[in-house]
Phi, psi and omega in degrees: 000318205276355154296308182302340194267287209288115194266007207258291156337325183293352186253161175301309160325292176321307186265358165269003164281323185290162162302320195276005186266302180312348181241337167298322171288000189254341159291344170302312186288338163279333159301311193274348168302331197254355167269334190269348182272323184291315171311320178307312195272340177299319182288341170306285202297325173297337196264341165314154176309316197273030206313329206279293174308308187286012191257124170283338179068040163253183232266342204272281183344301177289331178274334183291311183304337185292339185229030182253305220267326177225005197064027159323352204194130186274169155269355153296302170355305199270328181293300170273015160290321177295321172282338172281308173309313189292297212291320195253328175252021175256313186264305183303345194276284200300288142015297190269343152325283210287005191247327175313290163312297157019272189303296155333323175247019180255347226230050224279306198271357175267001187275335187273311190314331179276335153299304173317297190323302211286298185305307194301328158300302196247011164046231196233028186250098171308317181245035199248143194292169199263121156252191188303329160328284177314313209284301211275009172257356186267046184325277189316340165290337188269341183277294177325295196316313168312293175338299163327300180255024170274323189271322189233066164306135197289355175235071207273000165221151152231163195226137190218130175295106176317091164298010173187165190272154165225158186249161152214125210059233176261017191247126189255151190224108179285142183320111189128312174293173184260142181217104167275113183293083173323070200293318193296290136009293174288336183255010161225020162281099189315355166295296217259005185218065187342131162054071168335299194257009153293150182272112183214083167317284215313004196270341179285357203264319191226166173301343175284296180281007172285193179259143196279171171286147187090338186258358182224087170232112136311328182247016179092209177166161205073186185295357178248088152249136231272151189287315184270024162327287194315320190277327183292333181289332156297333177294297191312321198279323150302318165289338185282307183307322194264355161284328178296329183280342192234326199208165183244135163284124193224140180246165195236022183270131169270171205268355180278004195235341173324124177249142177235120186275155180223098160287204143280316116353037197280109179247149176253110190322325181272025180084184173209100159329116181118327190246270164340279203308344179261339172290318131331292144358253191336293180336294191296320184317280176328321193269303156337297184280355172248033150265334182230081236274319179291331157301318179299301182300342173290320174298335195258340189258321149314306174319301189280340157308343192253352196225341188056204196277003184259123180257021173234011179283146174301192199220108189278164179293336199285337163334282184272009167290331174302305181308071181310296187310327194265340174286327171295319187296320172326305180285343192274308182308328191290308171306332172283327199217047173308136214284341189241085214271321169239114173282098201241145207210125191271138191272129186218275173200120190271062178251167212217088212266337190238027163290326176291300183303275183338314188274317191298308197315311176280320171325310172256012153269334167280348160317312208286293196306315169290354180264010185229347191210152160292091178275131183246119200276146173287341210224099203290153186307281196311001160249049203251115207225102198255114173285098154302052196260192226262296168280172185242105182255141161272169186261337136258022213074177165244129184218150218218152169245105181266132169274094181292160184296135167229105200286179184181181199286351201234355146287000000 
């Protein structure tokens, strides 16, 4: 964001001379190198004799098949698409889900109404998978997601090149100008939205109260809007539905105290508990397993004993209970790298209701990863630099190499 507001940084030459520009270039190169490595490995796999058997129908496989069959798309174009999907489809949906849960925790009346909608659809069955028909039936959840995106658009600012000269009022904007649209402020402008700062999902229930076109653009508009918007919303709806079927949400931070960082992805500067913390704990656990192959072998053996060769079966609560050694691994990881390194309490009544859910969430993620991969850590433990904040963060990130497991009788 500093580059957007500093005219001296608009020049690629000047920007890449700065410390920030050099760091940005290293990050871009690392992401591209990683994506290129995956691309080449997958390409070789599809070129092998058993390509038909190996084909999964994933987005990457579809692009590679087009490249191999008629060359209608180049490797460079596939790499660009891969990087775009990686960058645009990860933080954005996670941020949407986190903000949605945060708002539900601050608005009990909305949460009660959502629970009623979920109960009407699922009844007392908390284990039935969520179907596409279920999602279509959840009209009120759709309004909640839309209102969340209005108040906290995952991408708060978007840029577009002006393709022809245009005038706005008396101001001429020449062709070739990069125009920045401040989605965050557009969504909160009193000219376009009644009670713009209030969380009111009901505004999306009828045409009379729904925001007018182009006053609400969480995925932008026109021919270059986000092609993944429907998938992103469905993904968020599934996560929120699954959580709300089992839990009530309580937010400890009032909305007026929430501080935001206006970046490419809109982030809470204080973090949201249950979002950064669990992701950080999972990263540290994978990092430690990558440095201790003997512990990783034991985890793999335990997972194989529970799941055998079935990589597709969903992880159940009963499966989680059987993973005793993985439980020990997570606890030891939390001992060495607690996600929240400093905790303050007024001594009254100390209760933390989220710890069991956080550990279950982490065990499920680790189980899915370790069923399919071996983990290798690329930074020695003695070189890991930590940043002591509300969430304990590694300064240089967690660098891992995931290798598909080649099962044998000894694995």
